[in-house]
Short mmCIF file of C-alpha atoms in Angstrom, two decimals:
data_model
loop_
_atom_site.label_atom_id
_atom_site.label_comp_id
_atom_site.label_asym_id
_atom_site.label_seq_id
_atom_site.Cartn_x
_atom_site.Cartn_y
_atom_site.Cartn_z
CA UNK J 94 4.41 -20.77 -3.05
CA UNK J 95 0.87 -20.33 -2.26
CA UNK J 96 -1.91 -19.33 -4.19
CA UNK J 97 -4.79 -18.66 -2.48
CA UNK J 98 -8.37 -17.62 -4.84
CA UNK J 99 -9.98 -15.04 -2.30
CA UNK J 100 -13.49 -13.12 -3.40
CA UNK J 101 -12.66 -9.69 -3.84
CA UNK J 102 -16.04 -8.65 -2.25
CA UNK J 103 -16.44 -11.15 0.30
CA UNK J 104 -13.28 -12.03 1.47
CA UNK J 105 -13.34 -14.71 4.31
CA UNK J 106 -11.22 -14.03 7.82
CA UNK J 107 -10.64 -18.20 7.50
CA UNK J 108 -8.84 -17.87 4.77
CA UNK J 109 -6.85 -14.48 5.20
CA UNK J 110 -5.76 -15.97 8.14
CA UNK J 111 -3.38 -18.35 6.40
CA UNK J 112 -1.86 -15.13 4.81
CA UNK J 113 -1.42 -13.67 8.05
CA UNK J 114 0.30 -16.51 9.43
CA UNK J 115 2.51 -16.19 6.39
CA UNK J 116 3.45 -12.67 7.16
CA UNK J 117 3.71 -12.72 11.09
CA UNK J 118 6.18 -15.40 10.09
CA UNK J 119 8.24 -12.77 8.16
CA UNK J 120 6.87 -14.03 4.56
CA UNK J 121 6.51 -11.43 1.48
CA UNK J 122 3.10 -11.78 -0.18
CA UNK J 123 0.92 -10.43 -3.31
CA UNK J 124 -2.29 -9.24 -2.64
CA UNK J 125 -4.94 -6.75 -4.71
CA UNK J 126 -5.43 -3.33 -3.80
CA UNK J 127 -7.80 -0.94 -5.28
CA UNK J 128 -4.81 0.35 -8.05
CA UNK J 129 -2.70 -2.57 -8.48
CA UNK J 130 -1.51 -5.78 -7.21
CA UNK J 131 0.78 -5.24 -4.06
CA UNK J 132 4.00 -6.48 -2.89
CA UNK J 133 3.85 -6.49 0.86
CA UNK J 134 5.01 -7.78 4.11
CA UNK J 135 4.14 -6.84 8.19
CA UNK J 136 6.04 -3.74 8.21
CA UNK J 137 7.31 -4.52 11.98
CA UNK J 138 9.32 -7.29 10.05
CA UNK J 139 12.60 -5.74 8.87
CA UNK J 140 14.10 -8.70 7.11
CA UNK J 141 10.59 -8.95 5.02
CA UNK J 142 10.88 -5.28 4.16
CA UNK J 143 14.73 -5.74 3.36
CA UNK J 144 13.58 -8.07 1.14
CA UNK J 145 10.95 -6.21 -0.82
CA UNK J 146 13.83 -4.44 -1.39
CA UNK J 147 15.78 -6.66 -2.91
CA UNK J 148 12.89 -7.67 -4.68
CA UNK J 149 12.11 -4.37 -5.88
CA UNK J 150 15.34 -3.55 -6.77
CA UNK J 151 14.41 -0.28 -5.11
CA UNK J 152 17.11 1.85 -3.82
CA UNK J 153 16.77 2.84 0.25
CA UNK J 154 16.70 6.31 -0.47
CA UNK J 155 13.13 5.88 -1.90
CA UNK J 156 11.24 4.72 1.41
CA UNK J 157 7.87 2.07 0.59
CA UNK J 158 4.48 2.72 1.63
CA UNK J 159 2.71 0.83 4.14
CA UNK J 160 -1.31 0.22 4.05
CA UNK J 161 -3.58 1.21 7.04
CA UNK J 162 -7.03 -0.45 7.71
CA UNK J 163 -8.80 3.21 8.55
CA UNK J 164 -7.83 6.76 10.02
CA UNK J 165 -8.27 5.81 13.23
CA UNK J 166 -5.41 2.99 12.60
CA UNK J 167 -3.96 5.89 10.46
CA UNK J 168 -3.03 8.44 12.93
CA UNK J 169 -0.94 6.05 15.08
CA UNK J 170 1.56 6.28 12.70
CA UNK J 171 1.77 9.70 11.14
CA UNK J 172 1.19 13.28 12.44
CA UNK J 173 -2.32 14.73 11.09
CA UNK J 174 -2.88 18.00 11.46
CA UNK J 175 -6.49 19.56 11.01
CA UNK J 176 -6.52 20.53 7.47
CA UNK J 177 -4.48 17.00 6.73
CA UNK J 178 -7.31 15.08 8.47
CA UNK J 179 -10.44 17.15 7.02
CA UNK J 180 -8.81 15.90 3.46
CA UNK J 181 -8.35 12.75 4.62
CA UNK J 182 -11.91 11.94 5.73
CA UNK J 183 -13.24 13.23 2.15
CA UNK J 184 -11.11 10.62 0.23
CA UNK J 185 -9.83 7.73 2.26
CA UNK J 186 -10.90 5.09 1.88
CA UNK J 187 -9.55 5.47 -1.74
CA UNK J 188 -6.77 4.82 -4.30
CA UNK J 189 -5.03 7.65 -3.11
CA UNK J 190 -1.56 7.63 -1.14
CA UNK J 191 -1.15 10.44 1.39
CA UNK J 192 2.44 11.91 2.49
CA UNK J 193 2.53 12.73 6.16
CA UNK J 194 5.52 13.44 9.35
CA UNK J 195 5.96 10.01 10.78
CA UNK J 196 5.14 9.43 14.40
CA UNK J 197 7.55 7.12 16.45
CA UNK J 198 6.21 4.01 15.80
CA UNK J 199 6.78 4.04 12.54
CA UNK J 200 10.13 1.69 12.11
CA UNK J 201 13.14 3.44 10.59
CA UNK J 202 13.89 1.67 7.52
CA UNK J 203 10.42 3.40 6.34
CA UNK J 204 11.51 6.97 6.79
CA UNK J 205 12.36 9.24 3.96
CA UNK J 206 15.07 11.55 5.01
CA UNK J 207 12.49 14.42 6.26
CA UNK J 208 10.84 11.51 8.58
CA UNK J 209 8.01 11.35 6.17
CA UNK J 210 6.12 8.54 5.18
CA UNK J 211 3.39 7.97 2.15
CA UNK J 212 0.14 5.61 3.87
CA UNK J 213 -2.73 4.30 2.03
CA UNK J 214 -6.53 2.76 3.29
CA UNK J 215 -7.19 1.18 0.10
CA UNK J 216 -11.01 0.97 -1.21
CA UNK J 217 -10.81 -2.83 -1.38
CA UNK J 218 -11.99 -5.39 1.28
CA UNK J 219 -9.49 -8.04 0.75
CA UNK J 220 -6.39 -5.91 1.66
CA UNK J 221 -8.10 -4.16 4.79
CA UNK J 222 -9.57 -7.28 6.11
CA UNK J 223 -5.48 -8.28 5.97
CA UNK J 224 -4.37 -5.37 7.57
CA UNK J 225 -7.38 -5.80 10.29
CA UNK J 226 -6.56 -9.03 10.68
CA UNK J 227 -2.71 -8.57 11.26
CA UNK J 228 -3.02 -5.79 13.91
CA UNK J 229 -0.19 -4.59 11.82
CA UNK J 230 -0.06 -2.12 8.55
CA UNK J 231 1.20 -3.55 5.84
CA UNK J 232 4.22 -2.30 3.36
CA UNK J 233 3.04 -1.85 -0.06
CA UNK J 234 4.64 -1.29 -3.44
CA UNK J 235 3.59 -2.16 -6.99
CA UNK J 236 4.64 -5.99 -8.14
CA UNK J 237 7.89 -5.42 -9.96
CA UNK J 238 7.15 -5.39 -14.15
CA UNK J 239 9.93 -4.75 -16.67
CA UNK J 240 10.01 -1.22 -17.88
CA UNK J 241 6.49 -0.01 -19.64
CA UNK J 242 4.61 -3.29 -18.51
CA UNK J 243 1.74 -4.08 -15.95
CA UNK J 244 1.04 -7.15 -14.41
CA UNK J 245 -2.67 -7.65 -14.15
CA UNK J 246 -2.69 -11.58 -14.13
CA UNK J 247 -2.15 -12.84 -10.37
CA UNK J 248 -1.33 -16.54 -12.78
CA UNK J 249 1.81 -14.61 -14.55
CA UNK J 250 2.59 -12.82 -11.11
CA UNK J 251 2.72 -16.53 -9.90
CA UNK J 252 5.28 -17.34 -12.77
CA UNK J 253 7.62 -14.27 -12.68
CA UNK J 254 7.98 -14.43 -9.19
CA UNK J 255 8.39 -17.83 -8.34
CA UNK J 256 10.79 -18.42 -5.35
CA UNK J 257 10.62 -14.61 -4.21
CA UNK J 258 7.38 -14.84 -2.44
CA UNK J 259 5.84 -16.53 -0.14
CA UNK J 260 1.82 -16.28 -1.09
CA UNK J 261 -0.19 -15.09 -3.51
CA UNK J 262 -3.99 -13.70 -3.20
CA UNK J 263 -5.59 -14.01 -5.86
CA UNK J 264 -8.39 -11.87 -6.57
CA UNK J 265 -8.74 -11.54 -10.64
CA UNK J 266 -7.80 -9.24 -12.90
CA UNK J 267 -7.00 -6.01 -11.53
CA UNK J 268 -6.69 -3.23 -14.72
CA UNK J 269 -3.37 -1.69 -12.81
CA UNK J 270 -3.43 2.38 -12.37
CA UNK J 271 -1.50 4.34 -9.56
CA UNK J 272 -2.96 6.09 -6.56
CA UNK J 273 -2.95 9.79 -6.09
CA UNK J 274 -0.28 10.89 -4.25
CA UNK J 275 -0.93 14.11 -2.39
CA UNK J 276 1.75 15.46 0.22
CA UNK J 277 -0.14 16.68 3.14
CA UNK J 278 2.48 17.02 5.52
CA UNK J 279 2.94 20.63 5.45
CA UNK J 280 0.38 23.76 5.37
CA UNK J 281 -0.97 23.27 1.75
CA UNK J 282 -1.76 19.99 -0.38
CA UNK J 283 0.95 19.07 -2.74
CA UNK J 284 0.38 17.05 -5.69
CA UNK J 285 3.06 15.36 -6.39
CA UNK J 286 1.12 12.16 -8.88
CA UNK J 287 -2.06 12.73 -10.72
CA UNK J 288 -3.60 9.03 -10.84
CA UNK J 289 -6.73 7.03 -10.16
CA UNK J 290 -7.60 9.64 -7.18
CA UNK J 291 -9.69 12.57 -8.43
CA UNK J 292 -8.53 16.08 -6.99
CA UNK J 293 -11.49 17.55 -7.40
CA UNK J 294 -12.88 17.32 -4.12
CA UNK J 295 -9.46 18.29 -2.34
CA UNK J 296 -9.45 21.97 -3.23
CA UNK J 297 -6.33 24.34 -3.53
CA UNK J 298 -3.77 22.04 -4.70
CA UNK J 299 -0.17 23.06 -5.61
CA UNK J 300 1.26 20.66 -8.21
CA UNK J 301 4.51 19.67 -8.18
CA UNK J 302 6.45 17.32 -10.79
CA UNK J 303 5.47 13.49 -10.73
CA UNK J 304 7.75 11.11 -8.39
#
């Protein structure tokens, strides 16, 4: 497995690259994010996603997430309506995971069962220089912990998963807390996970219970 020490703030395209190559290869990697440490492959690669599955130990049913580099990049994949995309632009980027009607492109083992998906443009260079730097968006989901523990050490990430991934990016200690997940796909914001994202900003809200 490699471990690779990348600067959080400065990240260089030299050495992405050799995660890249790792991923366009069909290779499941760690990398930061600006909530947690991700699990993630090149979403276009369906055996890498199966995996993350397995991985997971995530049930189907629950689609992942995949990471965009901007809106632009964005709105390839989903349907954004007006009110969708004048939210957007006030939060992304940002640890926040919006719910939106998949377009077409978007492959089918990433569809929940009312063709939606959840897509985040993380406020953190490393993992959009990746996703820039793939041409591709990137599945994401937390590093699997045992129930009520966080991983925050990309060294004991390195241990526990040994033999299950291909790479590791190491970027330091990342104090783990979930996005915001707001579902915009339909006429009014839905909260459906209060996290690092602050709501404030978003206006009429209507909360549901946490997924």
């Amino acid at each position: 497995m490699l471990r690779l020490m990348i600067d959080a703030e400065r990240p260089q395209p030299r050495q992405l690259g050799r995660i890249v190559d790792i991923m366009r290869n069909g290779g499941v990697v760690i990398y930061p994010t600006d909530t947690v440490y991700g699990l993630g492959c090149d979403m276009m690669q369906k055996r890498a996603v199966e995996a993350i599955y397995g991985i997971k130990g995530k049930n189907k049913r629950h689609p992942l997430s995949f990471i965009c580099s901007d809106l632009k990049d964005l709105s390839q994949f989903a349907i954004v309506g007006h009110n969708a995309y004048r939210i957007m632009k006030r939060i992304l980027p940002g640890p926040y995971t919006v719910i939106l009607q998949a377009s077409p492109k978007v492959p089918r083992v990433m569809l929940s069962q009312s063709s939606t998906v959840g897509i985040r443009v993380p406020e953190h260079a490393v993992t959009r220089m990746l996703v820039e730097l793939l041409g591709q968006p990137i599945v994401t989901t937390s590093v699997p912990t045992p129930p009520n523990v966080q991983y925050n050490d990309p060294e004991e990430m390195c241990r526990r998963l040994a033999g299950q991934v291909e790479a590791v990016i190491d970027s330091g200690i990342i104090y783990p807390e979930p996005s915001t997940i707001l579902d915009l796909s339909g006429d009014v914001p839905r909260l459906l996970r209060q996290g690092k994202g602050e709501i404030d900003q978003i206006g009429s809200v209507v909360i549901e219970d946490e997924v």
